[in-house]
Coordinates of C-alpha atoms in Angstrom, one line a residue:
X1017 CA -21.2 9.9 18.2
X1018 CA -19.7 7.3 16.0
X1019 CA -15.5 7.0 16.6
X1020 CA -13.8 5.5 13.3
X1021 CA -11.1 4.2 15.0
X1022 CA -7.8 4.1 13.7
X1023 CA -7.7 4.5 10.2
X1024 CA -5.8 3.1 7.2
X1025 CA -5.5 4.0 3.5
X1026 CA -5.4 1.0 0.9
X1027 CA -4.0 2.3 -2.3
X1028 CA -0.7 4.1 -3.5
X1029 CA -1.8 6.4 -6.6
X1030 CA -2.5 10.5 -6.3
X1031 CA -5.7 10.1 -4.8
X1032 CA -5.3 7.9 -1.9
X1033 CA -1.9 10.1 -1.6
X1034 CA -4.2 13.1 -1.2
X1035 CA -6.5 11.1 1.1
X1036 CA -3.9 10.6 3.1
X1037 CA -2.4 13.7 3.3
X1038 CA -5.9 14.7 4.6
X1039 CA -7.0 12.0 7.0
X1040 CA -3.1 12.4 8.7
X1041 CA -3.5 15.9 9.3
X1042 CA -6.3 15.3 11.8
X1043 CA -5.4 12.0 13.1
X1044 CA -1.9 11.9 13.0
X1045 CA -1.4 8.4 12.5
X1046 CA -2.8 6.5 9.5
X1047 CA -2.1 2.7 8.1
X1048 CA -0.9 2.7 4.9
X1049 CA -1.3 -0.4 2.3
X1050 CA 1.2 -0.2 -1.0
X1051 CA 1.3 -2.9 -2.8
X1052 CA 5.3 -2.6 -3.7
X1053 CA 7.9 -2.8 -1.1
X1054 CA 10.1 -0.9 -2.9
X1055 CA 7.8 2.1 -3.0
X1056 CA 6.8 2.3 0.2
X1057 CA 11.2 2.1 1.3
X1058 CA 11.6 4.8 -1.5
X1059 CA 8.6 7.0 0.3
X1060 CA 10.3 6.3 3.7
X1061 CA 13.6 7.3 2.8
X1062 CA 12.1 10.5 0.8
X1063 CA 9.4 11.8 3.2
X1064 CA 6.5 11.7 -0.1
X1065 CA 5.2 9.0 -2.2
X1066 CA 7.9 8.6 -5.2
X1067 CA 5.2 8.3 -8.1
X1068 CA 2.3 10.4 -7.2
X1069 CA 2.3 13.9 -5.7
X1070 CA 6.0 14.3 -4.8
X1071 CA 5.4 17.5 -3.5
X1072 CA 2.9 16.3 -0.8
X1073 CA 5.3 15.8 2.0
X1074 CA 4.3 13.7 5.4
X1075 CA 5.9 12.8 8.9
X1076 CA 7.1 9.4 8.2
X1077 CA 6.7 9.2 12.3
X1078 CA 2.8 8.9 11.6
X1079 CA 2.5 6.4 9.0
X1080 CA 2.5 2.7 9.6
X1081 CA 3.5 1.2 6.3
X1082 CA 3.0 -2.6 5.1
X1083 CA 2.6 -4.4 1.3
X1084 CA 0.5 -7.0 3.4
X1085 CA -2.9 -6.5 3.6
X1086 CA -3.7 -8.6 6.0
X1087 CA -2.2 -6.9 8.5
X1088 CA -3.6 -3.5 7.8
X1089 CA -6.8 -4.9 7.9
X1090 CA -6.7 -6.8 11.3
X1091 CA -5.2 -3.7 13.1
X1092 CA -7.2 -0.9 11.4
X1093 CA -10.8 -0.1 12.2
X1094 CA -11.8 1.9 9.2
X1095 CA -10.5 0.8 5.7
X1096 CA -10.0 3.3 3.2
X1097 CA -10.0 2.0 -0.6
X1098 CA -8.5 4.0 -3.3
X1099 CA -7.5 1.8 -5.6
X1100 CA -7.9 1.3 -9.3
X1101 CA -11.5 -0.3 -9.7
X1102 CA -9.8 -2.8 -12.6
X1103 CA -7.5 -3.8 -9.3
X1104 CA -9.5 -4.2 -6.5
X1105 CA -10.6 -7.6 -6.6
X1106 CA -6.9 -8.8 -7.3
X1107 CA -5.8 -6.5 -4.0
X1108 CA -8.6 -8.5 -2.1
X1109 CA -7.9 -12.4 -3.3
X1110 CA -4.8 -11.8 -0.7
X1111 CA -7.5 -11.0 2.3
X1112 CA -8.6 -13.4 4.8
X1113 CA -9.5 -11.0 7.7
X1114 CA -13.0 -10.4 7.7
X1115 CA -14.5 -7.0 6.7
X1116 CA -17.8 -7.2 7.9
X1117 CA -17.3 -5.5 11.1
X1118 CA -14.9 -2.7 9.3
X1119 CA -16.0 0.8 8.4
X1120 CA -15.5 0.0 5.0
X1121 CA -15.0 3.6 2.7
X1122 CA -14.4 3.6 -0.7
X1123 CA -13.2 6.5 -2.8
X1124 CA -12.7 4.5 -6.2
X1125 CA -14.3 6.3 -8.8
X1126 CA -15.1 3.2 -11.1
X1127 CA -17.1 -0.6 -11.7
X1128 CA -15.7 -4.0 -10.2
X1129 CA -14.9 -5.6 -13.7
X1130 CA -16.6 -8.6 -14.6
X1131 CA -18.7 -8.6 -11.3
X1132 CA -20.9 -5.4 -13.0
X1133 CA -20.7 -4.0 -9.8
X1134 CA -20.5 -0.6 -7.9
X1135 CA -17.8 -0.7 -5.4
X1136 CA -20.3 -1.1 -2.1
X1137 CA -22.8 -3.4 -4.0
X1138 CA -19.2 -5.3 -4.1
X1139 CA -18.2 -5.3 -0.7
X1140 CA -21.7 -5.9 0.6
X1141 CA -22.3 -9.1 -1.8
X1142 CA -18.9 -10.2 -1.7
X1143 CA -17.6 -9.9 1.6
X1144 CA -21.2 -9.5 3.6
X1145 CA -20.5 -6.3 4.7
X1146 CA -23.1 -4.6 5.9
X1147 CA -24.8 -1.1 4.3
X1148 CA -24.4 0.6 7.4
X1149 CA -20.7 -0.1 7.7
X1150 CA -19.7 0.6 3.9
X1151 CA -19.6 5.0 2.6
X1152 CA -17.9 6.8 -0.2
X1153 CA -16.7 9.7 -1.4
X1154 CA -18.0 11.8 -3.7
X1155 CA -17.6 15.2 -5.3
X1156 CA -15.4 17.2 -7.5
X1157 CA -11.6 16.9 -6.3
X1158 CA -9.0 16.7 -8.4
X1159 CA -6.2 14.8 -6.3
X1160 CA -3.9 17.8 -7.5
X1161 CA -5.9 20.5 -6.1
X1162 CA -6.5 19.1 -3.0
X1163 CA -2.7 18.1 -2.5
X1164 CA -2.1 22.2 -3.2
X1165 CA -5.0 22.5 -0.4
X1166 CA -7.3 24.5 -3.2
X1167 CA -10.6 24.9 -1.6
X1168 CA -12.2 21.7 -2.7
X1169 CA -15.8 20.1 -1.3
X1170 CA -16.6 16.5 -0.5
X1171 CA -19.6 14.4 -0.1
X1172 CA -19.3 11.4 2.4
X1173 CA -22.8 9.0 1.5
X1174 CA -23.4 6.4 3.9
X1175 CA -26.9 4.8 5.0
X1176 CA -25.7 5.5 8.4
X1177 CA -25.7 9.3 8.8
X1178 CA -23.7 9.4 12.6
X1179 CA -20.8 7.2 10.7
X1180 CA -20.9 9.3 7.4
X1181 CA -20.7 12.6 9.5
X1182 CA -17.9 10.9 11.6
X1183 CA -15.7 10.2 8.7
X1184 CA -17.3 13.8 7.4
X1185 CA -15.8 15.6 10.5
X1186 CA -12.0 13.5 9.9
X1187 CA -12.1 15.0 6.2
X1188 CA -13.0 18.6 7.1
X1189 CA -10.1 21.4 7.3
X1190 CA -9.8 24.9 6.2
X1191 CA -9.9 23.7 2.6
X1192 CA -11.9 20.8 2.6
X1193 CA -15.5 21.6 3.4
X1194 CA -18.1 18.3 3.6
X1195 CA -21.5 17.4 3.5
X1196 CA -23.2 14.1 3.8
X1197 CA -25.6 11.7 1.9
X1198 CA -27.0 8.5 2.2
X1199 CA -27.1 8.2 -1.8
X1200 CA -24.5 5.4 -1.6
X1201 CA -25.2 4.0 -5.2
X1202 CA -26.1 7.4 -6.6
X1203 CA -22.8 8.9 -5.8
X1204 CA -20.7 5.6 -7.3
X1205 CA -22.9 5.2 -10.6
X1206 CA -22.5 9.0 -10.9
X1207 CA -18.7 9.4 -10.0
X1208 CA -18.7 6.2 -12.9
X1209 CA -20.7 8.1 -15.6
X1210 CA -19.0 11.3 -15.5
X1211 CA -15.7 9.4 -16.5
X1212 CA -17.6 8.0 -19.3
X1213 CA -18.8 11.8 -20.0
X1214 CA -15.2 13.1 -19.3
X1215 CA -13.7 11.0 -22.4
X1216 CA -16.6 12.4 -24.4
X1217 CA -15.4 16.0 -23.7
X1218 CA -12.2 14.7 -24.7
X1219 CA -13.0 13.1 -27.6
X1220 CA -14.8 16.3 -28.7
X1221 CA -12.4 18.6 -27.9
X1222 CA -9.7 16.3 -29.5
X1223 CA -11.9 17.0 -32.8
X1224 CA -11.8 21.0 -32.2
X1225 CA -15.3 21.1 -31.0
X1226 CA -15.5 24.4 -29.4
X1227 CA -17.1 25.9 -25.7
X1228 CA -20.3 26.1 -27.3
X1229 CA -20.7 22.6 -28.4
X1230 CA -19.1 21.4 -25.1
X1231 CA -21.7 23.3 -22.4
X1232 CA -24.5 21.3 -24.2
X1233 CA -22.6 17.9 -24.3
X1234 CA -22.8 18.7 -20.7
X1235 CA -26.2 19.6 -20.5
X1236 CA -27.2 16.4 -22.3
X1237 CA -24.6 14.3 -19.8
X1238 CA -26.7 15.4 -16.3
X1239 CA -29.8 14.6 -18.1
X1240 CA -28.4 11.4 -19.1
X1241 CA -26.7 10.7 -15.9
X1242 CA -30.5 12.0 -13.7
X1243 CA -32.1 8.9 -16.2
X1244 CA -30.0 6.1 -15.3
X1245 CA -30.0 7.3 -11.4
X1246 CA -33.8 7.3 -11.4
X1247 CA -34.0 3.6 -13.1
X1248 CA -31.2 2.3 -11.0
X1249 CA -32.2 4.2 -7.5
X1250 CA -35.0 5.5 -7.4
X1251 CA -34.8 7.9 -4.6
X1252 CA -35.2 11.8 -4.0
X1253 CA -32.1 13.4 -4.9
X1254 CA -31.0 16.7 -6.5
X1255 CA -29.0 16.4 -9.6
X1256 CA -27.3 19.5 -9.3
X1257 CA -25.5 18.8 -5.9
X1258 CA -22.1 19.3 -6.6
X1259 CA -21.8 15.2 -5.9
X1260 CA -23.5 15.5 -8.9
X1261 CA -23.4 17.8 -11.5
X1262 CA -20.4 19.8 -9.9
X1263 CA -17.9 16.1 -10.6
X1264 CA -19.1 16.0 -13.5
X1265 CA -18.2 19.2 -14.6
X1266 CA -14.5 19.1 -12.9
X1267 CA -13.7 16.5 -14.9
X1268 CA -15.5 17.2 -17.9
X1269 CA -13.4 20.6 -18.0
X1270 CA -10.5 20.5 -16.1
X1271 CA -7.0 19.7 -17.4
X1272 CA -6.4 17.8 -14.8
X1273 CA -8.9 15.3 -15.7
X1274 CA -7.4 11.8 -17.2
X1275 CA -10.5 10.6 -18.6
X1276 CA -10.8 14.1 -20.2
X1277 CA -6.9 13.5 -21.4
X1278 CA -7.5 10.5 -22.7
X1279 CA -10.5 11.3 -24.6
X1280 CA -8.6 14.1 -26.8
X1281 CA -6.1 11.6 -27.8
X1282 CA -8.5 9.3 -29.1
X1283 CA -10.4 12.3 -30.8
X1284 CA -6.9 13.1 -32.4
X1285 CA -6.4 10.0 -34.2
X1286 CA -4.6 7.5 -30.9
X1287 CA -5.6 4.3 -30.7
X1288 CA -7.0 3.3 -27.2
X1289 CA -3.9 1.2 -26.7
X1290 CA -1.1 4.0 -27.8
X1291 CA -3.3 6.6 -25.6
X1292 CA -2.8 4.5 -22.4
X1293 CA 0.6 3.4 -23.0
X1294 CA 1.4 7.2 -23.5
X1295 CA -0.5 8.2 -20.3
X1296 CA 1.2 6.1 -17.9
X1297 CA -2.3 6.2 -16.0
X1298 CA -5.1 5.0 -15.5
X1299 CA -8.3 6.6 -17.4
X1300 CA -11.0 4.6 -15.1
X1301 CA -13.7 6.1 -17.9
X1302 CA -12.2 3.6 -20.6
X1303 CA -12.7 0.3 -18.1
X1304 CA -16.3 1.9 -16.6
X1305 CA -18.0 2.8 -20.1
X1306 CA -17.7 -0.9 -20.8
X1307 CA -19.3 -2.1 -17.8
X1308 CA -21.6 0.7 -17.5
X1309 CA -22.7 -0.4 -21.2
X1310 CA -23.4 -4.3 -20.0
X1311 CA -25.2 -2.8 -16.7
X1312 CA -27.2 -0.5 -19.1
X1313 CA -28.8 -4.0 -21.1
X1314 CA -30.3 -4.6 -17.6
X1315 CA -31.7 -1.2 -17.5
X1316 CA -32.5 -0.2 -21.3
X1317 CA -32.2 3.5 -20.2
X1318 CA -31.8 5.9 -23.0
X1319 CA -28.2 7.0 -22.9
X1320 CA -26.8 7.9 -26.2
X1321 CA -23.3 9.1 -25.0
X1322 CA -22.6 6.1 -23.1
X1323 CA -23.2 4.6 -26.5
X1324 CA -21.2 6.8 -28.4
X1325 CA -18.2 6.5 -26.1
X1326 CA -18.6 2.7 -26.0
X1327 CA -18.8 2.3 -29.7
X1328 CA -15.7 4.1 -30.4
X1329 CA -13.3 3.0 -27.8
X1330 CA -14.9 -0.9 -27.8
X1331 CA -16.6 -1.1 -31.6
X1332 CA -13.2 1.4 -33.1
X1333 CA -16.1 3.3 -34.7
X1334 CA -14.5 6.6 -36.0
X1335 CA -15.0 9.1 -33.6
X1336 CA -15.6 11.5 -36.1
X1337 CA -18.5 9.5 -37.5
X1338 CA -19.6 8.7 -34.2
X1339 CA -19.5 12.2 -32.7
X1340 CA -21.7 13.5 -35.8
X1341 CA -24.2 11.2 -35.3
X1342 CA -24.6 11.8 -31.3
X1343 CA -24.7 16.6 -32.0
X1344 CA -28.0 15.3 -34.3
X1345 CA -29.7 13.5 -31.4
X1346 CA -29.1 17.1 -29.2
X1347 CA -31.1 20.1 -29.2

């Protein structure tokens, strides 16, 4: 059986808070990467992160903090990445350890900017890491509900399936139950798209669009998202899954869902730039429907709320002009 070592977490926000919270309870000791030294002396002094899910609370006694990435990286065997996907290549200019013979796992739910690229596609390219040594995590969890430990379910997809149920088995608690895949790239292009979808909820919901309207925007989003799966990687898989279709739906729906929160201030009248300085997070939807857009001239897949999305956060097309031209394309 494969042993991931000693693990870190790279990333300070809710989720890799929550990831933490989870991987610490059955290891009891984790590396932790922040980037701000002031955070991680306020989290010390506190006993919880200061920003994100204060009432998360940890053992300072089993966390080895450090804003230097290097050294997390030399002493830590598997590397957990949570950060923002507009952020990760900036986090990794300060890197000079080498990765390749890391268990690499990402859980950022987004595209490399620029690069076009899922997360793994990144790493492997990039930093000539092999498939075998890079997983992710998929599924519908809301960081919030998992740091209340709300029964929540997780899909770890690695080519590898001893190393994906490894990490599988670290996850796992009474209110985390896992599964695992080797659908690497379906489970980031998919964790990407429904973000996309998300902000189209929001958008519709921000222009009183009722339940009604909104189960078919969903129906039309798993057909769209099964489309661009097939032509991107074309392999078996069961939309449906709840790596899938049940993510897609949490954040479609849930008010916990920032792409979905950001969505209904743009369908109320906020510009993209007043909805995000209001937020004071980040909606990963708004930076993935642009690159899922460029990926998608590649792919010429027929996706017409990617296009919809895109043309009013990118174009400033009025969403209510928009939004009436995407219900006449549905049935």
């Amino acid at each position: 059986m494969y042993d991931c070592g000693r693990i870190a977490i790279i990333g300070g926000g809710s989720w890799a808070t929550a990831i933490a919270k989870i991987v610490v309870q059955h290891t009891h000791h984790i590396g932790w990467y922040m980037r701000r030294d002031d955070r991680i002396e306020d989290f010390v002094r506190l006993g919880h992160n200061p920003a994100y899910l204060q009432s998360v609370r940890f053992n300072i006694n089993e966390i080895t903090f450090s804003s230097d990435l290097n050294k997390i990286a030399e002493v830590y065997d598997t590397l957990v990445f949570v950060t923002p996907s507009p952020y990760l290549k900036s986090h990794l200019k300060k890197l000079k350890t080498r990765l390749r013979d890391k268990f690499i796992v990402t859980a950022i739910k987004g595209i490399v900017p620029d690069e076009n690229l899922s997360c793994s596609e990144y790493f492997h390219q990039v930093y000539d890491v092999p498939y075998e040594n890079l997983a992710c995590i998929g599924g519908p969890s809301h960081a919030e509900e998992v740091a209340l430990e709300r029964l929540s379910y997780l899909t770890v997809g690695c080519s590898d399936r001893e190393k994906a149920q490894a990490f599988a088995d670290i996850l796992t608690s009474d209110y985390i139950k896992t599964k695992t895949s080797t659908d690497v790239i379906g489970i980031e292009y998919s964790s990407v798209l429904k973000n996309v979808y998300a902000i189209a909820a929001g958008i519709c919901n921000g222009l009183k669009f009722g339940d009604n309207f909104q189960a078919v925007l969903m129906a039309n989003a798993v057909q769209e998202m099964a489309r661009f799966l097939k032509v991107v990687h074309p392999i078996e898989r069961s939309i449906v899954d709840s790596c899938y279709l049940g993510d897609l739906l949490v954040t479609g729906y849930s008010n916990f869902s920032r792409n979905r929160t950001f969505g209904t201030m743009i369908g109320k009248g906020y510009s993209v730039k007043s909805a995000q300085i209001e937020m004071e997070m980040i909606a990963e939807g708004y930076f993935g429907t642009k690159c899922m857009k460029e990926i998608n001239r590649h792919c010429h897949v027929n996706m017409p709320i990617l296009d919809a999305v895109y043309n009013i956060l990118y174009e400033r097309i009025s969403p209510q002009i928009e939004i009436k031209l995407l219900t006449d394309s549905f049935r």
